[in-house]
PDB file of C-alpha atoms in Angstrom:
ATOM      1  CA  UNK T 148      -1.570  -8.761 -52.182  1.00 42.00           C
ATOM      2  CA  UNK T 149      -2.444  -5.087 -51.694  1.00 43.00           C
ATOM      3  CA  UNK T 150      -4.640  -5.965 -48.716  1.00 39.00           C
ATOM      4  CA  UNK T 151      -1.776  -7.916 -47.132  1.00 40.00           C
ATOM      5  CA  UNK T 152       0.594  -4.972 -47.582  1.00 37.00           C
ATOM      6  CA  UNK T 153      -1.961  -2.557 -46.119  1.00 43.00           C
ATOM      7  CA  UNK T 154      -2.528  -4.747 -43.060  1.00 47.00           C
ATOM      8  CA  UNK T 155       1.222  -5.208 -42.566  1.00 45.00           C
ATOM      9  CA  UNK T 156       1.731  -1.443 -42.794  1.00 47.00           C
ATOM     10  CA  UNK T 157      -0.976  -0.739 -40.219  1.00 49.00           C
ATOM     11  CA  UNK T 158       0.401  -3.340 -37.826  1.00 48.00           C
ATOM     12  CA  UNK T 159       3.922  -1.946 -38.178  1.00 46.00           C
ATOM     13  CA  UNK T 160       2.683   1.589 -37.509  1.00 48.00           C
ATOM     14  CA  UNK T 161       0.679   0.382 -34.511  1.00 50.00           C
ATOM     15  CA  UNK T 162       3.685  -1.442 -33.075  1.00 54.00           C
ATOM     16  CA  UNK T 163       5.847   1.679 -33.264  1.00 57.00           C
ATOM     17  CA  UNK T 164       3.504   3.544 -30.948  1.00 70.00           C
ATOM     18  CA  UNK T 165       3.540   3.025 -27.245  1.00 93.00           C
ATOM     19  CA  UNK T 166       0.114   3.618 -25.709  1.00 95.00           C
ATOM     20  CA  UNK T 167       0.511   5.042 -22.221  1.00 95.00           C
ATOM     21  CA  UNK T 168      -3.161   5.827 -21.523  1.00 97.00           C
ATOM     22  CA  UNK T 169      -6.431   4.596 -23.034  1.00 98.00           C
ATOM     23  CA  UNK T 170      -9.608   5.109 -21.016  1.00 98.00           C
ATOM     24  CA  UNK T 171     -13.308   5.867 -21.570  1.00 98.00           C
ATOM     25  CA  UNK T 172     -15.790   7.526 -19.230  1.00 97.00           C
ATOM     26  CA  UNK T 173     -19.474   6.655 -19.640  1.00 96.00           C
ATOM     27  CA  UNK T 174     -21.967   9.445 -20.326  1.00 95.00           C
ATOM     28  CA  UNK T 175     -25.309   9.451 -18.506  1.00 90.00           C
ATOM     29  CA  UNK T 176     -28.090   7.736 -20.486  1.00 87.00           C
ATOM     30  CA  UNK T 177     -30.113  10.974 -20.558  1.00 88.00           C
ATOM     31  CA  UNK T 178     -27.329  12.697 -22.552  1.00 91.00           C
ATOM     32  CA  UNK T 179     -24.103  14.603 -22.067  1.00 94.00           C
ATOM     33  CA  UNK T 180     -24.884  17.659 -19.961  1.00 93.00           C
ATOM     34  CA  UNK T 181     -22.977  20.868 -20.690  1.00 89.00           C
ATOM     35  CA  UNK T 182     -21.737  20.996 -17.085  1.00 90.00           C
ATOM     36  CA  UNK T 183     -20.897  17.257 -17.045  1.00 93.00           C
ATOM     37  CA  UNK T 184     -17.137  17.468 -17.555  1.00 95.00           C
ATOM     38  CA  UNK T 185     -15.287  14.214 -18.137  1.00 97.00           C
ATOM     39  CA  UNK T 186     -12.105  13.936 -16.060  1.00 97.00           C
ATOM     40  CA  UNK T 187      -9.066  11.850 -16.966  1.00 98.00           C
ATOM     41  CA  UNK T 188      -6.028  11.504 -14.689  1.00 97.00           C
ATOM     42  CA  UNK T 189      -2.932  10.383 -16.576  1.00 96.00           C
ATOM     43  CA  UNK T 190      -0.198   9.127 -14.226  1.00 96.00           C
ATOM     44  CA  UNK T 191       3.380  10.445 -14.447  1.00 96.00           C
ATOM     45  CA  UNK T 192       5.141   9.436 -17.653  1.00 95.00           C
ATOM     46  CA  UNK T 193       8.269   7.333 -17.301  1.00 94.00           C
ATOM     47  CA  UNK T 194      10.053   8.893 -20.267  1.00 94.00           C
ATOM     48  CA  UNK T 195      10.378  12.456 -21.555  1.00 95.00           C
ATOM     49  CA  UNK T 196       9.209  12.918 -25.110  1.00 95.00           C
ATOM     50  CA  UNK T 197       6.576  13.978 -27.585  1.00 96.00           C
ATOM     51  CA  UNK T 198       3.174  12.379 -26.930  1.00 97.00           C
ATOM     52  CA  UNK T 199       0.227  12.209 -29.313  1.00 97.00           C
ATOM     53  CA  UNK T 200      -3.184  12.903 -27.781  1.00 97.00           C
ATOM     54  CA  UNK T 201      -6.533  11.823 -29.136  1.00 98.00           C
ATOM     55  CA  UNK T 202     -10.088  12.156 -27.902  1.00 98.00           C
ATOM     56  CA  UNK T 203     -12.433   9.256 -28.587  1.00 98.00           C
ATOM     57  CA  UNK T 204     -16.216   9.301 -28.818  1.00 97.00           C
ATOM     58  CA  UNK T 205     -18.797   6.547 -28.941  1.00 96.00           C
ATOM     59  CA  UNK T 206     -22.230   7.467 -30.269  1.00 94.00           C
ATOM     60  CA  UNK T 207     -25.565   5.875 -31.054  1.00 88.00           C
ATOM     61  CA  UNK T 208     -28.231   6.748 -33.607  1.00 78.00           C
ATOM     62  CA  UNK T 209     -29.932   9.414 -31.457  1.00 84.00           C
ATOM     63  CA  UNK T 210     -27.347  12.169 -32.046  1.00 84.00           C
ATOM     64  CA  UNK T 211     -29.257  15.058 -33.694  1.00 88.00           C
ATOM     65  CA  UNK T 212     -26.233  16.694 -35.398  1.00 90.00           C
ATOM     66  CA  UNK T 213     -23.706  15.928 -38.132  1.00 93.00           C
ATOM     67  CA  UNK T 214     -20.892  16.720 -35.696  1.00 94.00           C
ATOM     68  CA  UNK T 215     -20.046  17.950 -32.253  1.00 95.00           C
ATOM     69  CA  UNK T 216     -17.682  20.579 -30.924  1.00 97.00           C
ATOM     70  CA  UNK T 217     -15.739  19.730 -27.784  1.00 97.00           C
ATOM     71  CA  UNK T 218     -13.278  21.478 -25.507  1.00 97.00           C
ATOM     72  CA  UNK T 219     -10.222  19.629 -24.209  1.00 97.00           C
ATOM     73  CA  UNK T 220      -8.401  21.287 -21.304  1.00 97.00           C
ATOM     74  CA  UNK T 221      -5.178  19.945 -19.821  1.00 96.00           C
ATOM     75  CA  UNK T 222      -3.273  20.700 -16.661  1.00 96.00           C
ATOM     76  CA  UNK T 223       0.344  19.517 -16.764  1.00 96.00           C
ATOM     77  CA  UNK T 224       1.868  18.750 -13.374  1.00 95.00           C
ATOM     78  CA  UNK T 225       4.129  19.545 -11.583  1.00 93.00           C
ATOM     79  CA  UNK T 226       4.811  22.728 -13.587  1.00 87.00           C
ATOM     80  CA  UNK T 227       1.147  23.793 -13.606  1.00 88.00           C
ATOM     81  CA  UNK T 228       0.998  24.591 -17.346  1.00 92.00           C
ATOM     82  CA  UNK T 229      -2.534  24.771 -18.787  1.00 95.00           C
ATOM     83  CA  UNK T 230      -3.615  24.054 -22.362  1.00 94.00           C
ATOM     84  CA  UNK T 231      -7.036  24.423 -23.986  1.00 96.00           C
ATOM     85  CA  UNK T 232      -8.118  23.185 -27.404  1.00 95.00           C
ATOM     86  CA  UNK T 233     -11.466  23.336 -29.186  1.00 97.00           C
ATOM     87  CA  UNK T 234     -12.027  20.417 -31.555  1.00 97.00           C
ATOM     88  CA  UNK T 235     -14.754  20.200 -34.175  1.00 96.00           C
ATOM     89  CA  UNK T 236     -15.621  16.529 -34.623  1.00 96.00           C
ATOM     90  CA  UNK T 237     -17.432  15.580 -37.846  1.00 96.00           C
ATOM     91  CA  UNK T 238     -19.535  12.458 -37.252  1.00 94.00           C
ATOM     92  CA  UNK T 239     -21.860  12.125 -40.255  1.00 92.00           C
ATOM     93  CA  UNK T 240     -21.611  13.449 -43.810  1.00 93.00           C
ATOM     94  CA  UNK T 241     -24.492  15.488 -45.247  1.00 92.00           C
ATOM     95  CA  UNK T 242     -25.569  12.471 -47.315  1.00 92.00           C
ATOM     96  CA  UNK T 243     -25.990  10.436 -44.098  1.00 87.00           C
ATOM     97  CA  UNK T 244     -22.773   8.405 -44.384  1.00 90.00           C
ATOM     98  CA  UNK T 245     -21.448   7.772 -40.874  1.00 91.00           C
ATOM     99  CA  UNK T 246     -17.743   8.569 -40.540  1.00 93.00           C
ATOM    100  CA  UNK T 247     -17.177   6.334 -37.502  1.00 93.00           C
ATOM    101  CA  UNK T 248     -16.622   2.615 -37.146  1.00 94.00           C
ATOM    102  CA  UNK T 249     -19.535   0.404 -36.116  1.00 92.00           C
ATOM    103  CA  UNK T 250     -23.061  -0.667 -37.011  1.00 88.00           C
ATOM    104  CA  UNK T 251     -25.600   0.740 -34.519  1.00 85.00           C
ATOM    105  CA  UNK T 252     -23.029   2.272 -32.182  1.00 92.00           C
ATOM    106  CA  UNK T 253     -20.114   4.173 -33.688  1.00 95.00           C
ATOM    107  CA  UNK T 254     -16.598   4.887 -32.489  1.00 97.00           C
ATOM    108  CA  UNK T 255     -14.573   7.948 -33.508  1.00 97.00           C
ATOM    109  CA  UNK T 256     -11.041   9.155 -32.802  1.00 97.00           C
ATOM    110  CA  UNK T 257      -9.951  12.790 -33.203  1.00 98.00           C
ATOM    111  CA  UNK T 258      -6.478  14.266 -32.864  1.00 97.00           C
ATOM    112  CA  UNK T 259      -5.992  16.769 -30.072  1.00 96.00           C
ATOM    113  CA  UNK T 260      -2.362  17.379 -30.965  1.00 93.00           C
ATOM    114  CA  UNK T 261       1.061  16.568 -29.649  1.00 95.00           C
ATOM    115  CA  UNK T 262       2.387  17.537 -26.261  1.00 94.00           C
ATOM    116  CA  UNK T 263       5.953  17.596 -24.986  1.00 94.00           C
ATOM    117  CA  UNK T 264       6.235  16.013 -21.538  1.00 95.00           C
ATOM    118  CA  UNK T 265       9.185  15.650 -19.189  1.00 95.00           C
ATOM    119  CA  UNK T 266       9.901  12.508 -17.211  1.00 95.00           C
ATOM    120  CA  UNK T 267       7.541  12.488 -14.221  1.00 96.00           C
ATOM    121  CA  UNK T 268       4.981  14.888 -15.740  1.00 96.00           C
ATOM    122  CA  UNK T 269       1.341  13.923 -15.306  1.00 96.00           C
ATOM    123  CA  UNK T 270      -1.825  15.264 -16.900  1.00 96.00           C
ATOM    124  CA  UNK T 271      -5.313  16.058 -15.746  1.00 97.00           C
ATOM    125  CA  UNK T 272      -7.510  16.229 -18.854  1.00 97.00           C
ATOM    126  CA  UNK T 273     -11.026  17.683 -18.894  1.00 97.00           C
ATOM    127  CA  UNK T 274     -13.393  17.122 -21.822  1.00 98.00           C
ATOM    128  CA  UNK T 275     -16.729  18.924 -22.240  1.00 96.00           C
ATOM    129  CA  UNK T 276     -19.074  19.554 -25.147  1.00 96.00           C
ATOM    130  CA  UNK T 277     -19.296  23.021 -26.641  1.00 95.00           C
ATOM    131  CA  UNK T 278     -22.742  22.932 -28.236  1.00 94.00           C
ATOM    132  CA  UNK T 279     -25.798  25.176 -27.868  1.00 91.00           C
ATOM    133  CA  UNK T 280     -27.934  22.384 -26.429  1.00 89.00           C
ATOM    134  CA  UNK T 281     -27.600  21.928 -22.684  1.00 92.00           C
ATOM    135  CA  UNK T 282     -27.917  18.167 -23.067  1.00 92.00           C
ATOM    136  CA  UNK T 283     -26.377  16.306 -26.004  1.00 93.00           C
ATOM    137  CA  UNK T 284     -28.195  13.029 -26.682  1.00 93.00           C
ATOM    138  CA  UNK T 285     -26.450  10.249 -28.554  1.00 93.00           C
ATOM    139  CA  UNK T 286     -22.992  10.381 -26.952  1.00 95.00           C
ATOM    140  CA  UNK T 287     -22.475   7.247 -24.865  1.00 94.00           C
ATOM    141  CA  UNK T 288     -18.758   7.393 -23.978  1.00 97.00           C
ATOM    142  CA  UNK T 289     -15.880   9.864 -24.077  1.00 97.00           C
ATOM    143  CA  UNK T 290     -12.286   8.696 -23.960  1.00 98.00           C
ATOM    144  CA  UNK T 291      -8.662   9.790 -24.072  1.00 98.00           C
ATOM    145  CA  UNK T 292      -5.823   7.981 -25.847  1.00 98.00           C
ATOM    146  CA  UNK T 293      -2.221   9.076 -25.312  1.00 97.00           C
ATOM    147  CA  UNK T 294       0.673   7.400 -27.086  1.00 97.00           C
ATOM    148  CA  UNK T 295       4.339   8.130 -27.602  1.00 92.00           C
TER     149      UNK T 295
END
């Protein structure tokens, strides 16, 4: 009974959101280079409103850290407004418990925040890692999810 209610609640919440962009970029097999910025081009939105932004990561077992710090930069067109956000992404607890979903590859979603967009606004989103290592092994894909 409780499981049925929980599933119904999740489905209802999911149906109330309108996903306008959901895309992953693959990271080179050798690792995510510091200067290897992921670019995402979100087409003009059809409706003004408040949009929720999330960054998504896919990892494998070769990540040498419990978390990763990333930078998300956004250019909003046509007004030319720029936003920049640093996000600390916990991936594994100290006891080794993986916080993502999966078995040998794991998927994570982290909130970037909400953004107010006007009808016709588009976004250019840049995502890069902000770690001391030049090359971050273990990250296989980086993605952006935007919903209203």
